PDB file of C-alpha atoms in Angstrom:
ATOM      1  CA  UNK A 172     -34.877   4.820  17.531  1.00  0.00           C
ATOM      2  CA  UNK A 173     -38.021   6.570  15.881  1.00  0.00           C
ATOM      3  CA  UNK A 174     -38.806   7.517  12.787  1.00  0.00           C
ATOM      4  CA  UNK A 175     -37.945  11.230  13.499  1.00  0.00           C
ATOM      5  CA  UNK A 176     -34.640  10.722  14.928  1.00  0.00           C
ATOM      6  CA  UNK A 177     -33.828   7.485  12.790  1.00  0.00           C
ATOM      7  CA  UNK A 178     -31.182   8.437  10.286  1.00  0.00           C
ATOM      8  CA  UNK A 179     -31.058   7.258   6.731  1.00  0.00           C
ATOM      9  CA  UNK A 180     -27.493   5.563   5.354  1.00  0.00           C
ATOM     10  CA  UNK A 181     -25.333   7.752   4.208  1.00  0.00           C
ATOM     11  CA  UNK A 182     -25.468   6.998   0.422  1.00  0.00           C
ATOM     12  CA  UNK A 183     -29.197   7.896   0.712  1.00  0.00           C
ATOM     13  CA  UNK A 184     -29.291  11.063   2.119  1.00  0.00           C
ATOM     14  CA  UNK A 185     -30.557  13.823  -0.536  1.00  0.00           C
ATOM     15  CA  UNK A 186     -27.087  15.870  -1.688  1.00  0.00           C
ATOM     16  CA  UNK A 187     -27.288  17.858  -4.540  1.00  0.00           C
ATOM     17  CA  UNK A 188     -26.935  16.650  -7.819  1.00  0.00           C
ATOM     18  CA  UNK A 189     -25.594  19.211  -9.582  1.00  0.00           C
ATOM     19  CA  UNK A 190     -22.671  19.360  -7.212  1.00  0.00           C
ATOM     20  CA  UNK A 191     -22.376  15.479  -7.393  1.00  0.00           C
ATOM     21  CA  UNK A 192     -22.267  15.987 -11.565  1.00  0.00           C
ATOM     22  CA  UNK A 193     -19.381  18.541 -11.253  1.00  0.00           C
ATOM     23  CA  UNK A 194     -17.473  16.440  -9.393  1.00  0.00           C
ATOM     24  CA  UNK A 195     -18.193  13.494 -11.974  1.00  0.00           C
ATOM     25  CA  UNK A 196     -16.597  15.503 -14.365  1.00  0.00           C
ATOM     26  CA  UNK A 197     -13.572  16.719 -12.379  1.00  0.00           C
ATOM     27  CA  UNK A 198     -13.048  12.565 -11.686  1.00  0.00           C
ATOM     28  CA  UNK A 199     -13.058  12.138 -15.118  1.00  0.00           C
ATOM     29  CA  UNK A 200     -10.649  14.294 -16.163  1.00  0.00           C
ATOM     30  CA  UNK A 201      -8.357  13.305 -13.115  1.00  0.00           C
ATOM     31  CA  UNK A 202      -8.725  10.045 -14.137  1.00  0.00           C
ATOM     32  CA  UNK A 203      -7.532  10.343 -17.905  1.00  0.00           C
ATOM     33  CA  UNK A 204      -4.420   9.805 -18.666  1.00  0.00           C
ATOM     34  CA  UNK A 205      -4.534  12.780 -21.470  1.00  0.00           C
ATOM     35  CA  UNK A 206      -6.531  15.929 -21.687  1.00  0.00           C
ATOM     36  CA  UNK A 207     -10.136  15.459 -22.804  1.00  0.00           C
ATOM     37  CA  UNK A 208     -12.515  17.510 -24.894  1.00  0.00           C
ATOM     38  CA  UNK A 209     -16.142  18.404 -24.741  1.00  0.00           C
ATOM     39  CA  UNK A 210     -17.221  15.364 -26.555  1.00  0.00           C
ATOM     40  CA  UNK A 211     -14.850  12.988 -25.063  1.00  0.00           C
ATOM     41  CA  UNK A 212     -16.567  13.981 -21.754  1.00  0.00           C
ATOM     42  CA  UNK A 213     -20.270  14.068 -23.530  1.00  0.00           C
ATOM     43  CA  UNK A 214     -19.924  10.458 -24.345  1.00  0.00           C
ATOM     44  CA  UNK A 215     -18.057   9.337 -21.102  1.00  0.00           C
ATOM     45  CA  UNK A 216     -20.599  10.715 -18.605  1.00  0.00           C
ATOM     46  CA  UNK A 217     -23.431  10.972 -21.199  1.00  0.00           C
ATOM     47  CA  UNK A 218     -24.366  14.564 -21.075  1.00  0.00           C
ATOM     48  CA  UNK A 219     -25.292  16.273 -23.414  1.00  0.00           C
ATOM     49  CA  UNK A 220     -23.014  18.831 -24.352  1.00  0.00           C
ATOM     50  CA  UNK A 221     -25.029  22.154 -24.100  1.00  0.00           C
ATOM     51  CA  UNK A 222     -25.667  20.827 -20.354  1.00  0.00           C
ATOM     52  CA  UNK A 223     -21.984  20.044 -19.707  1.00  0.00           C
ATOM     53  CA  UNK A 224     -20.738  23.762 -20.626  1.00  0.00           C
ATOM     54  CA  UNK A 225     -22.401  25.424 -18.506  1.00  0.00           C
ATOM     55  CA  UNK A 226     -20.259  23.178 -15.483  1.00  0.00           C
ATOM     56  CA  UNK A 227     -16.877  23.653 -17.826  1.00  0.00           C
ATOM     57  CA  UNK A 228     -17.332  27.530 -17.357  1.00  0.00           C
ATOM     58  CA  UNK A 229     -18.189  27.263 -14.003  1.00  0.00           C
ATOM     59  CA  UNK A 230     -15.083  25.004 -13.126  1.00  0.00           C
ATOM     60  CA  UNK A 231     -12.998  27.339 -15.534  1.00  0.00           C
ATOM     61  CA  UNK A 232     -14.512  29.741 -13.265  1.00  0.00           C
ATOM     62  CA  UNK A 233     -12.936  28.591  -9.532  1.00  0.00           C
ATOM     63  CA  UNK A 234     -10.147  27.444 -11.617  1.00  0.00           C
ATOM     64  CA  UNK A 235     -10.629  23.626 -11.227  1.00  0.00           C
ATOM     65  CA  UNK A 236      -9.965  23.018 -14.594  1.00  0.00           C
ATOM     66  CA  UNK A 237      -8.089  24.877 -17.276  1.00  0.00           C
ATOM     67  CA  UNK A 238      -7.884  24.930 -21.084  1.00  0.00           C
ATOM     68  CA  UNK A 239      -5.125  22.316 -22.627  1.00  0.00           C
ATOM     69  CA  UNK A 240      -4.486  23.507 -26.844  1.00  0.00           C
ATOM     70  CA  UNK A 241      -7.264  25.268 -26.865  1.00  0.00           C
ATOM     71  CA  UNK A 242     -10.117  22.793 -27.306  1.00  0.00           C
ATOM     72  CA  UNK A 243      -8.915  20.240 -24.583  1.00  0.00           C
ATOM     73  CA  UNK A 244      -9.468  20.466 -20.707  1.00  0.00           C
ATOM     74  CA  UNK A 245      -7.029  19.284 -18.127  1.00  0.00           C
ATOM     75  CA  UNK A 246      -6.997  19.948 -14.501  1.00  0.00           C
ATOM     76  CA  UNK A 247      -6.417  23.344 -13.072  1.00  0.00           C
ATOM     77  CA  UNK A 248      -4.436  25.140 -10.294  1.00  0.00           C
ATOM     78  CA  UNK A 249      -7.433  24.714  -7.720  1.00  0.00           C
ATOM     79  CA  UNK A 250      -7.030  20.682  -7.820  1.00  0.00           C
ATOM     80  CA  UNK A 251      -3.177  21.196  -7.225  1.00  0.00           C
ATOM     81  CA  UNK A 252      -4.105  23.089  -4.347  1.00  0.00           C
ATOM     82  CA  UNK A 253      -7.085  20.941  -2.721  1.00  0.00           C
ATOM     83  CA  UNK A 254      -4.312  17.907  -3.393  1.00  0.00           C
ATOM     84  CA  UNK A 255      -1.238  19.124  -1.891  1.00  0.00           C
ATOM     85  CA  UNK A 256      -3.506  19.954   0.774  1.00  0.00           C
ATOM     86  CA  UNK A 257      -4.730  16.455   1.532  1.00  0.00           C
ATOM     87  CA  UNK A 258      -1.534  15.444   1.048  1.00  0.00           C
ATOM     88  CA  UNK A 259      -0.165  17.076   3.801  1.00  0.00           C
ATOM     89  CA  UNK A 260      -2.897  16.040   5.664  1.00  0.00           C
ATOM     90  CA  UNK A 261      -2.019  12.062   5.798  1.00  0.00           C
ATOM     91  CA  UNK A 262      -0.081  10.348   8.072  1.00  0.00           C
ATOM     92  CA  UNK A 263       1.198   6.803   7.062  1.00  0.00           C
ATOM     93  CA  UNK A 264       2.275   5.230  10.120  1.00  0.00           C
ATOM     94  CA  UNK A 265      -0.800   6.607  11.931  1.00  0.00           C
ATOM     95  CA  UNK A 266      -3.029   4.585   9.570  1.00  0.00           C
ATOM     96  CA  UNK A 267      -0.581   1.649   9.300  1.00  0.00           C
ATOM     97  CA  UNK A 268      -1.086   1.365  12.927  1.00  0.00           C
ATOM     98  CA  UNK A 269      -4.947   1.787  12.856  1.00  0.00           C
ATOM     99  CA  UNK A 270      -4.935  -0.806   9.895  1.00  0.00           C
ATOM    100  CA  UNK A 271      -2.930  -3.257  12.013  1.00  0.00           C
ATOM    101  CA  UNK A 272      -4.936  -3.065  14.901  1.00  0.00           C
ATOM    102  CA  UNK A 273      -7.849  -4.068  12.900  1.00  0.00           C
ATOM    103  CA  UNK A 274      -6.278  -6.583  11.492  1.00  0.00           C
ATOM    104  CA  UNK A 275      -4.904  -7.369  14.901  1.00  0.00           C
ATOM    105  CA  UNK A 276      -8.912  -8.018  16.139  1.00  0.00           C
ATOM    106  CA  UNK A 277     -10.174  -9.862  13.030  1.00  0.00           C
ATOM    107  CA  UNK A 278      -7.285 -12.426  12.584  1.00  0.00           C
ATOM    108  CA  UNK A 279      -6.306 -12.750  16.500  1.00  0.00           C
ATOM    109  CA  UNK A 280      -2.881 -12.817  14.846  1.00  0.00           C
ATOM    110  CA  UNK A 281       0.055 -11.494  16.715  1.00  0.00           C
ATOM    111  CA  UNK A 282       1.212  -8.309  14.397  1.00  0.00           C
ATOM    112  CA  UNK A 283       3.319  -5.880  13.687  1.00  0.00           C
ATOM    113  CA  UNK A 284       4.646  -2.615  11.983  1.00  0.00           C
ATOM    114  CA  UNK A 285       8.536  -2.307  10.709  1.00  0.00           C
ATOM    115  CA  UNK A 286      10.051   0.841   9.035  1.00  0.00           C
ATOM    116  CA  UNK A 287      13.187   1.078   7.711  1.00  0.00           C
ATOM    117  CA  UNK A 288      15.936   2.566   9.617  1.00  0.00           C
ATOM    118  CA  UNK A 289      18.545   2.686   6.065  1.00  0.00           C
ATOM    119  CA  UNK A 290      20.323  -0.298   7.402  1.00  0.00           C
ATOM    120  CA  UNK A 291      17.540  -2.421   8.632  1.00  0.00           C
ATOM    121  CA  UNK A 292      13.823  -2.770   9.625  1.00  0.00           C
ATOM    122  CA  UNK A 293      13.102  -1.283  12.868  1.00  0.00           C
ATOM    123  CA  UNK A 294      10.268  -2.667  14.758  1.00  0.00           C
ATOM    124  CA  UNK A 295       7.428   0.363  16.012  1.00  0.00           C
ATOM    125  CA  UNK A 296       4.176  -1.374  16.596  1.00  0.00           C
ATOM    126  CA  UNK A 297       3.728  -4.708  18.208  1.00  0.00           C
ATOM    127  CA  UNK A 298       0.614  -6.120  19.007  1.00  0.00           C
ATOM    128  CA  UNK A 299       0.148  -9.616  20.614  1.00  0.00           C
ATOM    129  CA  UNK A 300      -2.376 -12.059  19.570  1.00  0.00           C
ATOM    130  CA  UNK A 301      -4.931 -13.634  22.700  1.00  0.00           C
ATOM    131  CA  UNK A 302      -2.510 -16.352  22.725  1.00  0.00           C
ATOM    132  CA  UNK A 303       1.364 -15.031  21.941  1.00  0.00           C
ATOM    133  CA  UNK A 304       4.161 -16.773  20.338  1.00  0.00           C
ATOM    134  CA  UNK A 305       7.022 -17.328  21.976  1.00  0.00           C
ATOM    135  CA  UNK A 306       9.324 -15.024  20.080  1.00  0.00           C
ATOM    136  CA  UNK A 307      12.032 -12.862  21.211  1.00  0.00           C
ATOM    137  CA  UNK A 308      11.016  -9.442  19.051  1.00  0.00           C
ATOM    138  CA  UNK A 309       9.294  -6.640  21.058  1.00  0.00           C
ATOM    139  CA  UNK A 310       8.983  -2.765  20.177  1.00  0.00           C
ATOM    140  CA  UNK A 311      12.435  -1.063  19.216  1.00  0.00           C
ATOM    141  CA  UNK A 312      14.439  -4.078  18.124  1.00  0.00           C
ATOM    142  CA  UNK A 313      16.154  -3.798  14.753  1.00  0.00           C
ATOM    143  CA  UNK A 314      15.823  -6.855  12.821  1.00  0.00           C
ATOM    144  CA  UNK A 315      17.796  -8.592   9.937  1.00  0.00           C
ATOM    145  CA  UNK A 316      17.344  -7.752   6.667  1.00  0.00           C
ATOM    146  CA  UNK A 317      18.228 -11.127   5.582  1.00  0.00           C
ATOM    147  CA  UNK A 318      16.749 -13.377   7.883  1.00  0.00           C
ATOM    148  CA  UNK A 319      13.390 -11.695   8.349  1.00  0.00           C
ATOM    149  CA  UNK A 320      10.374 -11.298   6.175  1.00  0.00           C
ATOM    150  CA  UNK A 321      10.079  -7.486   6.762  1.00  0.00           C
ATOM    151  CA  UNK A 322      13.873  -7.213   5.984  1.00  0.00           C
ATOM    152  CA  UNK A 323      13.327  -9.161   2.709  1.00  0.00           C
ATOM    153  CA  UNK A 324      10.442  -6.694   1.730  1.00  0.00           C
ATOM    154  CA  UNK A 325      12.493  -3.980   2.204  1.00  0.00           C
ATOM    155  CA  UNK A 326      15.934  -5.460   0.415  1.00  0.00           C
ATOM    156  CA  UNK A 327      13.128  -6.238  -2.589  1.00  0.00           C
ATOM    157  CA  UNK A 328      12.599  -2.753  -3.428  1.00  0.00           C
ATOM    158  CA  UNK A 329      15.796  -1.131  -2.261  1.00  0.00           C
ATOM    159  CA  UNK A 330      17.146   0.953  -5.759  1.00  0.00           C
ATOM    160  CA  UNK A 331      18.829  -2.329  -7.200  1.00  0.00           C
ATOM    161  CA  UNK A 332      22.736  -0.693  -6.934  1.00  0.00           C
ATOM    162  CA  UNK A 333      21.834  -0.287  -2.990  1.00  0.00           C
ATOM    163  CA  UNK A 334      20.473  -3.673  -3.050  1.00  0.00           C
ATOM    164  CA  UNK A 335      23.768  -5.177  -4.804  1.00  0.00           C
ATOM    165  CA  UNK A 336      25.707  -3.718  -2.311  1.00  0.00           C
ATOM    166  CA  UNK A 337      24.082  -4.907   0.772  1.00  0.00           C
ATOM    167  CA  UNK A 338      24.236  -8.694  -0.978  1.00  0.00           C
ATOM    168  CA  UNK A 339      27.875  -8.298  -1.910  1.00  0.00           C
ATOM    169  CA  UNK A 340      28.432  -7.220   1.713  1.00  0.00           C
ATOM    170  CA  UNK A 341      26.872 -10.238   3.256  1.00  0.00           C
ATOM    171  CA  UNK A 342      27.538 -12.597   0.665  1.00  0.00           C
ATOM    172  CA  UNK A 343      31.322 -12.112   1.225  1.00  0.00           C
ATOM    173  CA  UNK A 344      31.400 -13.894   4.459  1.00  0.00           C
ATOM    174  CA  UNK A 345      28.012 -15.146   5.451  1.00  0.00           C
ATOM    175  CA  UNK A 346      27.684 -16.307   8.566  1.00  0.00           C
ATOM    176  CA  UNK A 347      24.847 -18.884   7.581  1.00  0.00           C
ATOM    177  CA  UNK A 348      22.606 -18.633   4.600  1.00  0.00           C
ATOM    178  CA  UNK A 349      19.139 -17.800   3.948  1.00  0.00           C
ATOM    179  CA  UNK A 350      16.608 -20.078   3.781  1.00  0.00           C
ATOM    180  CA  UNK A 351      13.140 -20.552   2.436  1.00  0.00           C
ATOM    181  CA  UNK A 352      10.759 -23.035   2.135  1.00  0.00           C
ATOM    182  CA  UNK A 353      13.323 -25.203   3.682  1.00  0.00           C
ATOM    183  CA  UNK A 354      16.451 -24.832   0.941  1.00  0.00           C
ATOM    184  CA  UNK A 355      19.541 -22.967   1.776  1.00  0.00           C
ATOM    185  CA  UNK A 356      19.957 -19.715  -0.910  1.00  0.00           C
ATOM    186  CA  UNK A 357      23.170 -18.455  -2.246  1.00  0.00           C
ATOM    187  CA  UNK A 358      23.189 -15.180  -3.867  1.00  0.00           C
ATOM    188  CA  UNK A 359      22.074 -15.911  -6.842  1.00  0.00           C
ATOM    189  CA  UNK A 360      19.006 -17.851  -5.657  1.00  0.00           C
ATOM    190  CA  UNK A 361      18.581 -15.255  -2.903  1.00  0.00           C
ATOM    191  CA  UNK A 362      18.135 -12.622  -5.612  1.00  0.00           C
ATOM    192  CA  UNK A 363      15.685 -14.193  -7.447  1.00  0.00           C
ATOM    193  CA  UNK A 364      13.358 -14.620  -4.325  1.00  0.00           C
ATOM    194  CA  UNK A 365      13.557 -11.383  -3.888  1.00  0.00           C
ATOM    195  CA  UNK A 366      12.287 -10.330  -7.224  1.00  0.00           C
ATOM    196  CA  UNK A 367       9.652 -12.992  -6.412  1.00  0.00           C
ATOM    197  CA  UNK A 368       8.905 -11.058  -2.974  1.00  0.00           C
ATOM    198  CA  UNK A 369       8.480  -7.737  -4.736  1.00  0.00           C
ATOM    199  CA  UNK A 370       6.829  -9.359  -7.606  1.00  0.00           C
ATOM    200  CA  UNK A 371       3.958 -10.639  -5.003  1.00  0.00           C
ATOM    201  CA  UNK A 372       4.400  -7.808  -2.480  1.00  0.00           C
ATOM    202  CA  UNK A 373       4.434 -10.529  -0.126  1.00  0.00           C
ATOM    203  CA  UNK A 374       7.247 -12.704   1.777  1.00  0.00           C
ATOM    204  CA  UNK A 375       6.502 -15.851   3.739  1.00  0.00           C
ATOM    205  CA  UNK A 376       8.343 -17.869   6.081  1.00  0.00           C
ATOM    206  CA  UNK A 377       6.812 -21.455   6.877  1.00  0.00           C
ATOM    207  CA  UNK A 378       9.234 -22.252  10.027  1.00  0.00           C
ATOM    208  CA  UNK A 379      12.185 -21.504   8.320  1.00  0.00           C
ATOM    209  CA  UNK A 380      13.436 -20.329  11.428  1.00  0.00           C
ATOM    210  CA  UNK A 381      11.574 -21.015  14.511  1.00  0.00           C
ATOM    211  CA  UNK A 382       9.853 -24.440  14.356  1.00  0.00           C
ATOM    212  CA  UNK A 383       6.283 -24.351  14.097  1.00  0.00           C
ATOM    213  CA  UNK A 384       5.822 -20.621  13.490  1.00  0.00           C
ATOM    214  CA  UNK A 385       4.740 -18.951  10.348  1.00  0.00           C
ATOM    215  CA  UNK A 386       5.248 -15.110   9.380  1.00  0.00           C
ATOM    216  CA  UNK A 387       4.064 -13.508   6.660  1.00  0.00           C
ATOM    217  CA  UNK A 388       4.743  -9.466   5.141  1.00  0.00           C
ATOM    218  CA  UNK A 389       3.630  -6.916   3.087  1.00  0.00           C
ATOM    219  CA  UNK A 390       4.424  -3.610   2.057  1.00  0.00           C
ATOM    220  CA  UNK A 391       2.817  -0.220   2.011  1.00  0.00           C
ATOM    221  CA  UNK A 392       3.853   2.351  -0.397  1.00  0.00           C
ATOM    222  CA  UNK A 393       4.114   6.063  -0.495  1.00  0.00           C
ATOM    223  CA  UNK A 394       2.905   8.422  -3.130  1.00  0.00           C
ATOM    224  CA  UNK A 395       6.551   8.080  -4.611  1.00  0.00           C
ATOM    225  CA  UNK A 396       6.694   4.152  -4.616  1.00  0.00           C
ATOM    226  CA  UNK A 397       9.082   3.957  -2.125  1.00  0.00           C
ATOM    227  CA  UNK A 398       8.017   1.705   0.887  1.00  0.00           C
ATOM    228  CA  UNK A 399       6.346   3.812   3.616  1.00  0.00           C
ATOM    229  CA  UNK A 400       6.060   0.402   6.262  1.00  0.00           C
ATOM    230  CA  UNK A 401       5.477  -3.080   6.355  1.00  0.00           C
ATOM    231  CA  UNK A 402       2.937  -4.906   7.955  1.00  0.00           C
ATOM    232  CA  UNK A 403       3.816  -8.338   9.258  1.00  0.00           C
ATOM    233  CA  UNK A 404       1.405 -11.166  11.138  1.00  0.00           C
ATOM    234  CA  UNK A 405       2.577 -14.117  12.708  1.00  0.00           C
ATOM    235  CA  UNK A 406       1.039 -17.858  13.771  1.00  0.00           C
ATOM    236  CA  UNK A 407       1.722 -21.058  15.421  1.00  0.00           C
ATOM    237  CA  UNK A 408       1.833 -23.052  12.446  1.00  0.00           C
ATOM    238  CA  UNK A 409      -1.114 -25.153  12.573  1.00  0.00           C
ATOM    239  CA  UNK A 410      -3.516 -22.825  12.610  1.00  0.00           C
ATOM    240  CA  UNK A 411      -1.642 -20.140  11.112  1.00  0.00           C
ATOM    241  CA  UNK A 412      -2.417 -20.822   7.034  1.00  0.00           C
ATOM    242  CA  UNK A 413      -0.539 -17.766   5.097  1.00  0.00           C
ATOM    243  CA  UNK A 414       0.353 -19.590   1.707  1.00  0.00           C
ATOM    244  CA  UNK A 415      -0.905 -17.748  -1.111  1.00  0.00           C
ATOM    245  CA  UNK A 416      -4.500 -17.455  -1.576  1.00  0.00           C
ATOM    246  CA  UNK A 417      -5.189 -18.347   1.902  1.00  0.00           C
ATOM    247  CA  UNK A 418      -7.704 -16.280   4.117  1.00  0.00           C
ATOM    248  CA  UNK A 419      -5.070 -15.265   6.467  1.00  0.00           C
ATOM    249  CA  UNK A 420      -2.607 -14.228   3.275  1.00  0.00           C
ATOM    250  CA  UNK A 421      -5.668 -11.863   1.576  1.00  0.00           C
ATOM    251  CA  UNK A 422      -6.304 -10.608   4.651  1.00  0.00           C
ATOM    252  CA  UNK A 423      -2.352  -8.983   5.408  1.00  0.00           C
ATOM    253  CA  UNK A 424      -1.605  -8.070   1.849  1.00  0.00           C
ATOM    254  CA  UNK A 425      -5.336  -6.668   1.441  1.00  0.00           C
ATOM    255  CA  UNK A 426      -4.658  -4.579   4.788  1.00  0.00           C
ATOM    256  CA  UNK A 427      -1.506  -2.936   3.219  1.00  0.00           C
ATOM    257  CA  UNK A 428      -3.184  -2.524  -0.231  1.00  0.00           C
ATOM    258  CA  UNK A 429      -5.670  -0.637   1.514  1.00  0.00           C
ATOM    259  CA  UNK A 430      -3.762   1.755   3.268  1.00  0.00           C
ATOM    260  CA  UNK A 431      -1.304   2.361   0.191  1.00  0.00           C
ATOM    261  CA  UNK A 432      -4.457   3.431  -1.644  1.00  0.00           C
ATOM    262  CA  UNK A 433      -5.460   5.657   1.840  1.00  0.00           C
ATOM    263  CA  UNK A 434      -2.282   7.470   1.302  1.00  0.00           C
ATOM    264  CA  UNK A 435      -2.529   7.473  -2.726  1.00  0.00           C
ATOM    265  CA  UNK A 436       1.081   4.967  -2.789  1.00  0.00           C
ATOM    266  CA  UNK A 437       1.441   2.952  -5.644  1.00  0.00           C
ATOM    267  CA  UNK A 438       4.088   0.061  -6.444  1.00  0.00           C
ATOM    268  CA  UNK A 439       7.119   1.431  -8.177  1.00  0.00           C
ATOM    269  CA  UNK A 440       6.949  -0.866 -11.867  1.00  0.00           C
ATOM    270  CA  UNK A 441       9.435  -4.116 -11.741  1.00  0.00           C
ATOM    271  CA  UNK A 442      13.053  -3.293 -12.155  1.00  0.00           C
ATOM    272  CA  UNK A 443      14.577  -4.753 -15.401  1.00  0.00           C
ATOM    273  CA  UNK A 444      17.374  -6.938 -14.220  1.00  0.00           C
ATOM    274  CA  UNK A 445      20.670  -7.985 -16.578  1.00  0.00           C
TER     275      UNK A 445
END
């Protein structure tokens, strides 16, 4: 490539400032949790305030921002619009997929997407790693909510009187228990590893149910904190390492993180229990 056609990183390339300080000061105020006044946002982005008017009238102006009390600016009508816009413009399962196909190459993991179906997680993207385990799940199948990592994400955050129900339900006459890490759980014990599992946004089984496989999942959330999919990977257990803090374990859980941030999701808080 020469020197005239070589192209310089993006980051380097000359934009213009004043448009790049405008939308420093529309960040900030999305990013405050209260309205903020001229001095708040002089000594924040350390301008002076004569120089930060003149953008304040001009984002009064296009109606970016508007006046909160008087003295205080918040964001205006124009941000609503640009947001519900790019809102509209995202679609989760596309980018869980593209996420999981990455993930897919770089861990030569066998992988998969699972959305919930309001009884159970439903299996819509399966992608095989170079050598496949011997597993009878393939695109479609509707798994258990109990005896499946993906179904234990999902039970996690279920609204807790939905949750109760579905425990009470299988509970009543269980036709075997859960397991994990090798103990049998009755309902009691089951619940609290599922506060664990939404706790950690993770769930891991180390051959709890097929000998010498491990599966790990992890959730990604909507812009309402409900769960938009979950992302599972899967291993032959010796070279599949997913306990916490391994590389393969950052790797899933940082995939989903990433693509609840793509689609602005966030976590609903922990439930209060008792």
């Amino acid at each position: 490539m020469t020197a005239d056609t070589e192209k310089p990183p993006e980051t380097l390339r000359q934009g213009i400032g004043s448009l790049e300080i405008g939308l420093r000061i529309l960040n900030t105020i999305a990013e405050s949790p209260r309205p903020l006044t001229l001095k708040n946002l002089s000594d924040q982005l350390q301008l002076s305030p004569s120089r930060l008017h003149k953008y304040i009238v001009s984002l009064l102006r296009m109606g970016y921002i508007m006046h909160d009390n008087g003295s205080s600016y918040t964001l205006g009508r124009s941000c609503l619009t640009l947001g519900v816009a790019a809102i509209r413009r995202i679609d989760p399962i596309r980018m869980a997929f593209t996420a999981v196909e990455e993930l897919n190459e770089t861990t030569d993991k066998t992988v998969s997407v699972t959305v919930w179906n309001g009884q159970a997680p439903l299996v819509i993207k399966w992608l095989d790693a170079s050598q496949p385990v011997a597993v009878n799940i393939r695109l479609g199948l509707e798994l258990s909510p109990f005896f499946s990592v993906s179904g234990r994400i999902f039970l996690a955050n279920l609204p807790e009187e939905r949750r109760e129900a579905m425990l009470g339900a299988f509970f009543q006459q269980p036709l075997a228990l859960p397991r994990h890490g090798g103990k049998l759980l009755q309902r009691d014990a089951f619940r609290e590893h599922l506060d664990q599992v939404r706790q950690d946004n993770l769930c891991c089984f180390y051959g709890d149910y097929l000998p010498d496989l491990n599966v790990a999942a992890s959730a990604i959330f909507d812009i309402n904190g409900n769960i938009s999919s979950v992302i599972s990977l899967m291993g032959m257990a010796g070279d599949t390492d997913i306990r916490p803090g391994s590389t393969l374990q950052q790797q899933l859980t940082g995939c989903a993180e990433r693509v609840t941030q793509a689609i602005c999701g966030q976590q609903h808080p922990k439930r209060h229990t008792g």
